[in-house]
Short mmCIF file of C-alpha atoms and ligand atoms in Angstrom, two decimals:
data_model
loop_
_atom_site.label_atom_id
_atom_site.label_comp_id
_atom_site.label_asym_id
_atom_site.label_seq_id
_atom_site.Cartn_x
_atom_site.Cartn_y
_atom_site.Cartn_z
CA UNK S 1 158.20 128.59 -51.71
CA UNK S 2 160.92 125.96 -51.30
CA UNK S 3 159.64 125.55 -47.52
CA UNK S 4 156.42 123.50 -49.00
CA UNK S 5 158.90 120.76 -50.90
CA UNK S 6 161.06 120.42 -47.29
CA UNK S 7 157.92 120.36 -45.02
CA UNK S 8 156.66 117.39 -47.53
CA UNK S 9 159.76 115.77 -47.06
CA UNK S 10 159.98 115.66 -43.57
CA UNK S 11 156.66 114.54 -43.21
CA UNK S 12 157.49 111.75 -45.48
CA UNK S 13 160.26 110.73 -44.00
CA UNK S 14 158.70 110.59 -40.53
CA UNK S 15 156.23 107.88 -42.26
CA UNK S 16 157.17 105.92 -45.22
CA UNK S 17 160.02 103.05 -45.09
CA UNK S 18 163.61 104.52 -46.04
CA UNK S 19 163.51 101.83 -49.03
CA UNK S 20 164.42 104.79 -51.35
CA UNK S 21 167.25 107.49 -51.95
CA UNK S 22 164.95 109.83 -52.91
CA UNK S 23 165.88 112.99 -54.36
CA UNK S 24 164.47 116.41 -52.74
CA UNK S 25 161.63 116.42 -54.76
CA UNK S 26 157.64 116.24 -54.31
CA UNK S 27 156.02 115.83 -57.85
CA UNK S 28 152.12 116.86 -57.99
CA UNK S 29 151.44 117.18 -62.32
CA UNK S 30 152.48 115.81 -65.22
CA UNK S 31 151.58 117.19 -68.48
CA UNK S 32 153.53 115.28 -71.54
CA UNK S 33 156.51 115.37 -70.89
CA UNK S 34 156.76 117.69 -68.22
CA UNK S 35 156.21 117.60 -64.80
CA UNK S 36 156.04 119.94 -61.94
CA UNK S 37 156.67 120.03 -58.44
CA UNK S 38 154.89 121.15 -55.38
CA UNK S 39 156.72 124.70 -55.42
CA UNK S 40 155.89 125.24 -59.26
CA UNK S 41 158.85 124.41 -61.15
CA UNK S 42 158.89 122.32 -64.25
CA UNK S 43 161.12 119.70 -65.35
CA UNK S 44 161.23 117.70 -68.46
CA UNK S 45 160.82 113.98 -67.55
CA UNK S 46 163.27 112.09 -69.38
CA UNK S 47 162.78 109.10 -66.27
CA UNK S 48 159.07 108.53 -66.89
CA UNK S 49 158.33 106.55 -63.97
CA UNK S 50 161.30 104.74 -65.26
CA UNK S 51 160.11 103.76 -68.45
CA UNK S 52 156.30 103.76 -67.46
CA UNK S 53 154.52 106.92 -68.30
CA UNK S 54 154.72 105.47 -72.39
CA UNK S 55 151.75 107.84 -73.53
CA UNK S 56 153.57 111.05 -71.30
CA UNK S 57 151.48 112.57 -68.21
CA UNK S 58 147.94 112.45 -68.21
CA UNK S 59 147.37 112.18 -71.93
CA UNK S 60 143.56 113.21 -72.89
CA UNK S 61 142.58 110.22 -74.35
CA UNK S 62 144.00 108.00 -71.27
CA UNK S 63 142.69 110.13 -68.75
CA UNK S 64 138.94 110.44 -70.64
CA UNK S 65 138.66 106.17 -71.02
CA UNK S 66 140.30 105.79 -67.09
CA UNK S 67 137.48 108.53 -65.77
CA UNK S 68 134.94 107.00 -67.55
CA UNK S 69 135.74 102.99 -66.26
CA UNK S 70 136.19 104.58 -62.81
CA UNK S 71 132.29 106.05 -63.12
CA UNK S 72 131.05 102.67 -64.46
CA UNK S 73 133.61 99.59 -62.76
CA UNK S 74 136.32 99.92 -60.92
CA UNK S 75 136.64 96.16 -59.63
CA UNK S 76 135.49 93.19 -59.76
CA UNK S 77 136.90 89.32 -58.63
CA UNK S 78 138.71 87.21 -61.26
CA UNK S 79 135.41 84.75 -60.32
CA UNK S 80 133.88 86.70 -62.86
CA UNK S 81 134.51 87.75 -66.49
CA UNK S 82 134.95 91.92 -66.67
CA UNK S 83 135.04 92.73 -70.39
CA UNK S 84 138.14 95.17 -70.59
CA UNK S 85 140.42 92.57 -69.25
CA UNK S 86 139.52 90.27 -72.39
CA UNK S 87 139.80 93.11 -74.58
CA UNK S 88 143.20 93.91 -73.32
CA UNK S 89 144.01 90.16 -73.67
CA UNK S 90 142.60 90.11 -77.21
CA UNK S 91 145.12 93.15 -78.03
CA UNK S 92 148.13 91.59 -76.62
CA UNK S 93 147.32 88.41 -78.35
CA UNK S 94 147.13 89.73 -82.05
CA UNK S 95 150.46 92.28 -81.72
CA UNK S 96 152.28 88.94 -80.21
CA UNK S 97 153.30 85.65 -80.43
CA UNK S 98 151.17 84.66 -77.69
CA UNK S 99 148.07 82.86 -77.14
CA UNK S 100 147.09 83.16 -73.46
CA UNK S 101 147.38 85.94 -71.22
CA UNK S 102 147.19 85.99 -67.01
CA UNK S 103 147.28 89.69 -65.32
CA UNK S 104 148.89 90.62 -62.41
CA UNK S 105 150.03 93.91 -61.01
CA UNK S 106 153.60 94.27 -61.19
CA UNK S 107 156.84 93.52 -62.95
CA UNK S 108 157.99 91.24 -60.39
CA UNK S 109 154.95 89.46 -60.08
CA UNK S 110 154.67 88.50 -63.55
CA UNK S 111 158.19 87.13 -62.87
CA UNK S 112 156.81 84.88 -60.33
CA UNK S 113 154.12 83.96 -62.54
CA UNK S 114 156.65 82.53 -65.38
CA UNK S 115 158.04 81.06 -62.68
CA UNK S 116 155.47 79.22 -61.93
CA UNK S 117 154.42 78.37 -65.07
CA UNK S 118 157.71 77.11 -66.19
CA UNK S 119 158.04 74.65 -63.68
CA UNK S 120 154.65 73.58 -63.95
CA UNK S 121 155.33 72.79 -67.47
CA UNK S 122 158.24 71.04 -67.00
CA UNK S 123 157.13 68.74 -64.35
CA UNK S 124 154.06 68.04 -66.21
CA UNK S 125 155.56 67.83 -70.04
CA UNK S 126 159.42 67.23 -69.59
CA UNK S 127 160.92 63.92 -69.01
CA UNK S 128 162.67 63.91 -65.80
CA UNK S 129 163.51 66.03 -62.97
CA UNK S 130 163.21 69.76 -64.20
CA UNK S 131 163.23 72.97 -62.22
CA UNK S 132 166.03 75.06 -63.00
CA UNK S 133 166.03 77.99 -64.74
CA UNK S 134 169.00 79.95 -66.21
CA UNK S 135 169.30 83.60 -65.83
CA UNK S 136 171.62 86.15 -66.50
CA UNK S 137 174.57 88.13 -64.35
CA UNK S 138 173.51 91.47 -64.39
CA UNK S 139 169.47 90.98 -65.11
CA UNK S 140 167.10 92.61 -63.25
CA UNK S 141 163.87 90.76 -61.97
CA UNK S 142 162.43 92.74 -59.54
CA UNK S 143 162.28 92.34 -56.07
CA UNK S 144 160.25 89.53 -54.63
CA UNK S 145 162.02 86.67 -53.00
CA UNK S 146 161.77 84.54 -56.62
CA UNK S 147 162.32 87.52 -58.72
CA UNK S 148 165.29 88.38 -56.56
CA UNK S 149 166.64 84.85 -56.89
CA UNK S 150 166.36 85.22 -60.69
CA UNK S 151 168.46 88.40 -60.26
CA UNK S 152 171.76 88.02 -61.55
CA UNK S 153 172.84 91.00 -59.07
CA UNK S 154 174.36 90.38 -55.71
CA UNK S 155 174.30 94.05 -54.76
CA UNK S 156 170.21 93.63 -53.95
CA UNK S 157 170.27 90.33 -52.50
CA UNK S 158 172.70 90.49 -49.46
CA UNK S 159 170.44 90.30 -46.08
CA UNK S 160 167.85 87.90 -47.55
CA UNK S 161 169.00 84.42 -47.79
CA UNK S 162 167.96 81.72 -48.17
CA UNK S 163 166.88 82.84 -51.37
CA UNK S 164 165.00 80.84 -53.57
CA UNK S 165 166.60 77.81 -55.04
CA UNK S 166 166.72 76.33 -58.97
CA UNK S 167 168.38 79.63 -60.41
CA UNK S 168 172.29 79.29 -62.58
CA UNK S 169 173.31 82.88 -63.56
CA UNK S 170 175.60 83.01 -66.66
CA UNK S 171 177.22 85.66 -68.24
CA UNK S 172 174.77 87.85 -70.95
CA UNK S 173 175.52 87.85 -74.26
CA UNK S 174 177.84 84.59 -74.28
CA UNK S 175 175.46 81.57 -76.11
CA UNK S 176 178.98 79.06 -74.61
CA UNK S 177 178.09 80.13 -70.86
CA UNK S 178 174.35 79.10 -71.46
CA UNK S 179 174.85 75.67 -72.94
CA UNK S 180 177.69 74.58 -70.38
CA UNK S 181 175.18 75.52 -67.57
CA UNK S 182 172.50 73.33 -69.02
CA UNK S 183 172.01 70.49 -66.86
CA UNK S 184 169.77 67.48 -66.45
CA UNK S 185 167.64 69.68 -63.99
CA UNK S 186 167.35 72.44 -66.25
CA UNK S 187 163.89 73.82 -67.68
CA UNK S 188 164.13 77.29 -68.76
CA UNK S 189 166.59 79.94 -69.93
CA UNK S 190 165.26 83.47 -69.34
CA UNK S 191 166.40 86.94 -70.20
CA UNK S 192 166.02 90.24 -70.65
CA UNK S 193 166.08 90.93 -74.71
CA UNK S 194 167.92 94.06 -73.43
CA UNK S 195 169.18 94.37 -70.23
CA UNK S 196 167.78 97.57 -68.41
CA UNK S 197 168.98 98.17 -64.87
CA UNK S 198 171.86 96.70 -65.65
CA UNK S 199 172.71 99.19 -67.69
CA UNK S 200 171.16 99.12 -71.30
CA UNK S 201 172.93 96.22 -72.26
CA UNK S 202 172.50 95.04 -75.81
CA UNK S 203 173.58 91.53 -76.66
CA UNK S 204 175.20 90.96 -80.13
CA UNK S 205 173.26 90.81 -83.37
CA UNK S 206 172.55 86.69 -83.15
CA UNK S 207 172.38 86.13 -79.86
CA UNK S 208 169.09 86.02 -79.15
CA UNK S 209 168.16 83.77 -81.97
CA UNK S 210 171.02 81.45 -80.98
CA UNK S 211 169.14 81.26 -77.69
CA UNK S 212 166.19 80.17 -79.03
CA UNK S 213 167.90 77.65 -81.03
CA UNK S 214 170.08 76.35 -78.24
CA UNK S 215 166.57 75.71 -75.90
CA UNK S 216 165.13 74.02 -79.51
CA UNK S 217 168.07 71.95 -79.29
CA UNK S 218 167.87 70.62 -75.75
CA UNK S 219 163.94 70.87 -75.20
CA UNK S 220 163.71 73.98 -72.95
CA UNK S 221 161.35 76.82 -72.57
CA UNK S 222 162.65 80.61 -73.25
CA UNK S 223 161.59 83.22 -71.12
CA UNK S 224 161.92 86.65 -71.95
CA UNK S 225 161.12 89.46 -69.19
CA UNK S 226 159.71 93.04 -71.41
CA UNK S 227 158.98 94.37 -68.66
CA UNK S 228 161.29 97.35 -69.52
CA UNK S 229 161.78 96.55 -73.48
CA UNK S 230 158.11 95.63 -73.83
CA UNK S 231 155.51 98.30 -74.97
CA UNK S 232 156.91 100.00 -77.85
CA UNK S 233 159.77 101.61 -75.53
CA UNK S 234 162.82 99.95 -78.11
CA UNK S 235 160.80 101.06 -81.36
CA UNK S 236 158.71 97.90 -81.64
CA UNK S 237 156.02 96.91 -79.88
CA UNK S 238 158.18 94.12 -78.53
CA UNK S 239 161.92 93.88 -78.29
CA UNK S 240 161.52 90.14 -79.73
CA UNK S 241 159.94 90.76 -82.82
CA UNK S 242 163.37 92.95 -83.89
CA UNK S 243 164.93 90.07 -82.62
CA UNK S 244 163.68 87.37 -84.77
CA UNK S 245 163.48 85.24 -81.47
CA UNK S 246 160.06 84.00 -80.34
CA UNK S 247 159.89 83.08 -75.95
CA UNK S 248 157.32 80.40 -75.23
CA UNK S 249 156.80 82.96 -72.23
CA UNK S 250 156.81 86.63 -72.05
CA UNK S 251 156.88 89.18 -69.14
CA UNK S 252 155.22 92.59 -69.40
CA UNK S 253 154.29 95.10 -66.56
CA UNK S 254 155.89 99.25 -66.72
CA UNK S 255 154.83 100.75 -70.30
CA UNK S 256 151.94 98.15 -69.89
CA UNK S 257 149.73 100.63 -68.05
CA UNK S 258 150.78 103.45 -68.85
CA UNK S 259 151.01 104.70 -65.40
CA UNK S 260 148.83 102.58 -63.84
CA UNK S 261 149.98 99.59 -62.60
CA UNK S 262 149.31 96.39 -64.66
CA UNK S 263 151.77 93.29 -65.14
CA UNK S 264 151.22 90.45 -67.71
CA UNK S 265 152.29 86.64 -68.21
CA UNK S 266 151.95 85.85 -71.83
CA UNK S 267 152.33 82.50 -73.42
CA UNK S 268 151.72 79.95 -76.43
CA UNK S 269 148.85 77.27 -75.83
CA UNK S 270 150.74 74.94 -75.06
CA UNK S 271 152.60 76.03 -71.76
CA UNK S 272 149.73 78.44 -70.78
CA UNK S 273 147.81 75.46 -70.22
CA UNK S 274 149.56 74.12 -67.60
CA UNK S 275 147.30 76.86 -65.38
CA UNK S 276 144.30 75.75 -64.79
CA UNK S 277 141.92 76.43 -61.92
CA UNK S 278 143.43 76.63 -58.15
CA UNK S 279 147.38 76.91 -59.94
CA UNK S 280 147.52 80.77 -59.91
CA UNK S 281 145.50 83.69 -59.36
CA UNK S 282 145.84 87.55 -58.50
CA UNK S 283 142.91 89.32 -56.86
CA UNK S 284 143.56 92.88 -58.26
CA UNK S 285 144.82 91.27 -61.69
CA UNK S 286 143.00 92.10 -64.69
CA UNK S 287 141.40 94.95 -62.77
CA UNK S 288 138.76 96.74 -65.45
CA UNK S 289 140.39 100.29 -64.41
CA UNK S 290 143.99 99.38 -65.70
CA UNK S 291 142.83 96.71 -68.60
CA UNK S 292 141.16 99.63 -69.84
CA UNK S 293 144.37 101.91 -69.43
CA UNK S 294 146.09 98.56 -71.25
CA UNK S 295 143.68 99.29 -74.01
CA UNK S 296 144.62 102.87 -74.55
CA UNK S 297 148.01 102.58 -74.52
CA UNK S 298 148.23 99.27 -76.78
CA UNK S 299 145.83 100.79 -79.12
CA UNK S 300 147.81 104.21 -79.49
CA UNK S 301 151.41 101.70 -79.86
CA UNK S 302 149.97 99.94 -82.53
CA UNK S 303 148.78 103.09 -84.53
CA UNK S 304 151.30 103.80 -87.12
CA UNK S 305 152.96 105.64 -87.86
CA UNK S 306 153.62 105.59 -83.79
CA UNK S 307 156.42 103.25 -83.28
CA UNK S 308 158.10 104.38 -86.81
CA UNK S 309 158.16 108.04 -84.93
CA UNK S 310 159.89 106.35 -81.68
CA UNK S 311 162.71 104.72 -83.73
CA UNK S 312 163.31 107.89 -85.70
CA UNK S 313 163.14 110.26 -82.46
CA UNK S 314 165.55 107.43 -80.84
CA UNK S 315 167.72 107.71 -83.50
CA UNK S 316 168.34 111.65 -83.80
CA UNK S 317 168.93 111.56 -80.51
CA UNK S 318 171.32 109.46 -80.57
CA UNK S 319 172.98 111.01 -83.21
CA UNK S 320 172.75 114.11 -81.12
CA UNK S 321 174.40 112.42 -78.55
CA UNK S 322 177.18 111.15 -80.78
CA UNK S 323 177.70 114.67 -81.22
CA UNK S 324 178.34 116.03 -77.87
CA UNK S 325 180.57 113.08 -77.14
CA UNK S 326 183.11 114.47 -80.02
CA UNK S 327 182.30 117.53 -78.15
CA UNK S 328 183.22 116.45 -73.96
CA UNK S 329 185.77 113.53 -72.83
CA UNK S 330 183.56 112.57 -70.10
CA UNK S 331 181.11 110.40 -72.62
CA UNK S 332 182.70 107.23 -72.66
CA UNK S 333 180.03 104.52 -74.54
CA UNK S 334 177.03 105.86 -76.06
CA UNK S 335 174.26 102.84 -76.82
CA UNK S 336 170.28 102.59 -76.87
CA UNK S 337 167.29 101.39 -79.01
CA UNK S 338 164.10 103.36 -79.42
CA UNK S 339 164.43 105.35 -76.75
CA UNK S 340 165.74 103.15 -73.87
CA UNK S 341 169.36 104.69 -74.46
CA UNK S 342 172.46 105.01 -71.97
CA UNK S 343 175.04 107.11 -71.54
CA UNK S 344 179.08 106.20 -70.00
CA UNK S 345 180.79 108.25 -68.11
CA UNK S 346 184.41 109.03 -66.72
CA UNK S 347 182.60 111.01 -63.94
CA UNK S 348 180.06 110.25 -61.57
CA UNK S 349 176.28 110.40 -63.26
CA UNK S 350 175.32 111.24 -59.62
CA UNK S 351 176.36 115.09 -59.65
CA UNK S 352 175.25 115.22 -63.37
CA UNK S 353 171.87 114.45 -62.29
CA UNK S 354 171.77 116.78 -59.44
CA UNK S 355 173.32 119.37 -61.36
CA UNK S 356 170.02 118.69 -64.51
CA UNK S 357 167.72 118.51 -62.34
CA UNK S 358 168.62 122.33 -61.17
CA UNK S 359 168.38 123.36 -64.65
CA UNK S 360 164.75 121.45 -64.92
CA UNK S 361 165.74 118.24 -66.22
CA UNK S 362 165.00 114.65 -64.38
CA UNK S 363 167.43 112.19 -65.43
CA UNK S 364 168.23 108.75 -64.15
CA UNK S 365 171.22 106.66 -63.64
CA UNK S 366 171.74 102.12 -63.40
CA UNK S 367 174.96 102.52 -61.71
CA UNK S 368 177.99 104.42 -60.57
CA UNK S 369 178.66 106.11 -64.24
CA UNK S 370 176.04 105.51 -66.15
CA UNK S 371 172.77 107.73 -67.17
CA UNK S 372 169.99 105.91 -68.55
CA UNK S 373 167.60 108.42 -70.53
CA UNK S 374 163.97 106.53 -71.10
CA UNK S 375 161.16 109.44 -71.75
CA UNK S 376 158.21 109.19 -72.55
CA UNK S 377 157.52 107.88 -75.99
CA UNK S 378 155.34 111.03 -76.72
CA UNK S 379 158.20 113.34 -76.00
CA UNK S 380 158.54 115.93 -79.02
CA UNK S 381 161.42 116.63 -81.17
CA UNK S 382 161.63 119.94 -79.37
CA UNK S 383 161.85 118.09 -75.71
CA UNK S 384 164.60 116.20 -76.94
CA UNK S 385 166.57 119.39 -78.05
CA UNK S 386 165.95 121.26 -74.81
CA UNK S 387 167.36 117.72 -73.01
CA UNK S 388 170.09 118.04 -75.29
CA UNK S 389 171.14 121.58 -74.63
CA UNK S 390 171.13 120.91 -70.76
CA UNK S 391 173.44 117.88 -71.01
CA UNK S 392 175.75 119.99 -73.33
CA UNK S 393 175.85 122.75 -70.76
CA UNK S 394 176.56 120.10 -67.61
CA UNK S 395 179.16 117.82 -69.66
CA UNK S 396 181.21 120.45 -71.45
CA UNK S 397 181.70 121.80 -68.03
CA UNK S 398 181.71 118.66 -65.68
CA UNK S 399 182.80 121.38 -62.59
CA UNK S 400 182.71 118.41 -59.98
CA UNK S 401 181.79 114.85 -59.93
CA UNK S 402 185.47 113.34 -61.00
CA UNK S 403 186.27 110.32 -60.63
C1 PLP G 1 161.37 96.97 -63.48
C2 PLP G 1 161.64 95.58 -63.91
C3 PLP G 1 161.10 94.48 -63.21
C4 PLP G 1 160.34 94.64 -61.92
O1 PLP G 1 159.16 95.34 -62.08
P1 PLP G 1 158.36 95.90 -60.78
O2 PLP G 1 157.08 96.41 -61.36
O3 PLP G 1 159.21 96.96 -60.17
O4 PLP G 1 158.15 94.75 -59.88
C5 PLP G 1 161.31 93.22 -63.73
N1 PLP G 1 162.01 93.04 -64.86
C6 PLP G 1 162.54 94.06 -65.56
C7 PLP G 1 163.28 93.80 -66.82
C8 PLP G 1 162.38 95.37 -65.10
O5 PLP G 1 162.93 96.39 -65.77
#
């Protein structure tokens, strides 16, 4: 049985780029939570296409709507209106503070959009010489050369320089580092409202609404990349709105699609604006297949009691979690909203994840020590126990991994 999962893997490796440690694993079905691989065993997915899969595997109602675009338009050119990309748009503008939306395909490609559009604005609508945008140490962006740039992570940009100039990384969570690093070129601050590859990192109560009022203050535009946080995955639809601080500009691409892959730029009138014919496009963006996907998953979000059942299943299992740390000394820091929750540890998270996924659990990790758990938000109360009890069994008895 096994030999079908290693012949897959050779063949793989014989043909795609060696961009990813993968783990010895070939995936073929997802149902909710679960998926299997290509020898038959299950696992419950508490990665979710790291943080992507918000409705589970191959919910009904997703696949039915996805099916039934596919039969009737599957693409046309942005030269031409398609009607679930406005009805997408129309979603995204009543749940947010945005009026404008532009699609694109990715996380990091919405990143380049707000890019863009931030420096259009400011060399259009600010006085002087503005370009620079202020971005945190430890953010994640996503990998094209801008994105990258706007990484505040050294680790994935050694081998590419020159990157991209008119980026200042300060330290997250400090409002002193941002204001000494504005500058007369300065035109944006953006940020992640929670930091996700960097390891779950939430900033102080205040902070984010200090941010806001510090760009107020000296006439910049605030950026905020849910591209992770976005789409119900921290309890609310978007990580702002707990927040109480508005962007001008907002990121969105993983939970977006809900497996399939859609980004989004979304902004107030004003800056969205600045776009106008020949200033940015996408050819796949807005594709009717994955605005319709959009559609599903936005619609199902914004259904209550939905996102009052992902705070209170983020919430026992945190308290679960709280548990087993009085129960192990390897849980250092326990943290997480909704459920985009991370786990310390005095071991490495590597072996723990090898050792879960053994026992049929997938399980990701940021760094060195810490797990990051991000299911689906459909995952039932009973998933979450099962999770639980395999963590117990691998933490109580950490048998190798010390650091
Ligand atoms: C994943 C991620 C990105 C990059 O998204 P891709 O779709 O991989 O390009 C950007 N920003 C944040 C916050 C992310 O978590």
């Amino acid at each position: 049985m096994l030999e079908q999962t290693q012949n897959w893997i050779n063949k793989g490796a014989e043909v795609l780029m060696p961009t990813y440690a993968r783990f010895p694993l070939v995936l073929t079905q997802g149902d909710g939570a679960v998926v299997a691989d290509v020898d038959g065993n299950t696992y419950i997915d508490f990665v979710s296409g790291i943080a992507v899969n918000a409705l589970g595997h191959c919910d009904a109602d997703f696949v039915n709507a996805v099916q039934d675009q596919a039969d009737t338009l599957l693409h046309v050119s942005n030269l031409y209106y398609n009607i679930p990309q406005i009805q997408l748009a129309e979603a995204l503008v009543e749940h947010s503070f945005a009026d404008k939306v532009f699609f694109c395909n990715s996380g990091a490609e919405s990143i380049e959009a707000a890019i863009k559009l931030a420096r259009l604005y400011a060399h259009q609508k600010m006085d002087g010489d503005r370009f620079e945008i202020i971005t945190m140490e430890r953010s994640f962006h996503g990998r094209t050369l801008a994105a990258l740039s706007a990484t505040g992570q050294t680790q994935y940009q050694q081998g590419f320089s020159p990157l991209l100039p008119g980026f200042k990384h300060v330290s997250f969570n400090n409002i002193e580092a941002i204001e000494k690093a504005i500058g007369p070129n300065t035109a944006a601050v953006m940020l992640e409202p929670i930091q996700g590859e960097g390891g779950v990192r939430i900033p102080a109560p205040g902070y984010l609404a200090a941010v806001r009022k510090l760009c107020d203050q000296y006439g910049l535009l605030l950026i905020f990349d849910e591209v992770q946080t976005g789409m119900g995955r921290t309890g609310h639809l978007f990580a702002y709105q707990e927040a109480g601080s508005t962007p001008d500009i907002m990121t969105l691409a993983k939970g977006l699609g809900g497996g399939l892959p859609v980004g989004a730029l979304l902004a107030k009138e004003a800056v969205a604006n600045c776009f106008q014919p020949g200033t940015h496009a996408s050819t796949f963006g807005g594709n009717p297949v994955v605005c319709r996907a959009g559609k599903i998953v936005i619609d199902r979000l914004t259904q209550p009691p939905f996102l009052k059942q992902v705070r209170e299943l983020g919430m026992d299992l945190l308290k679960q979690l709280e548990t087993l740390q009085k129960q192990t000394s390897v849980i250092t820091d326990l943290r997480g909203k909704g459920l985009m929750l991370a786990i310390d540890l005095n071991i490495s998270a590597a072996p723990v994840i090898d050792a879960a996924m053994k026992r049929g659990l997938l399980l990701n990790r940021t760094s060195e020590n810490t797990l990051r758990l991000v299911p689906p938000l459909t995952v039932l109360p009973e998933e979450i126990d099962q999770m639980m009890s395999i963590l117990s069994e691998i933490l109580k008895e950490p048998s190798d991994g010390k650091t």
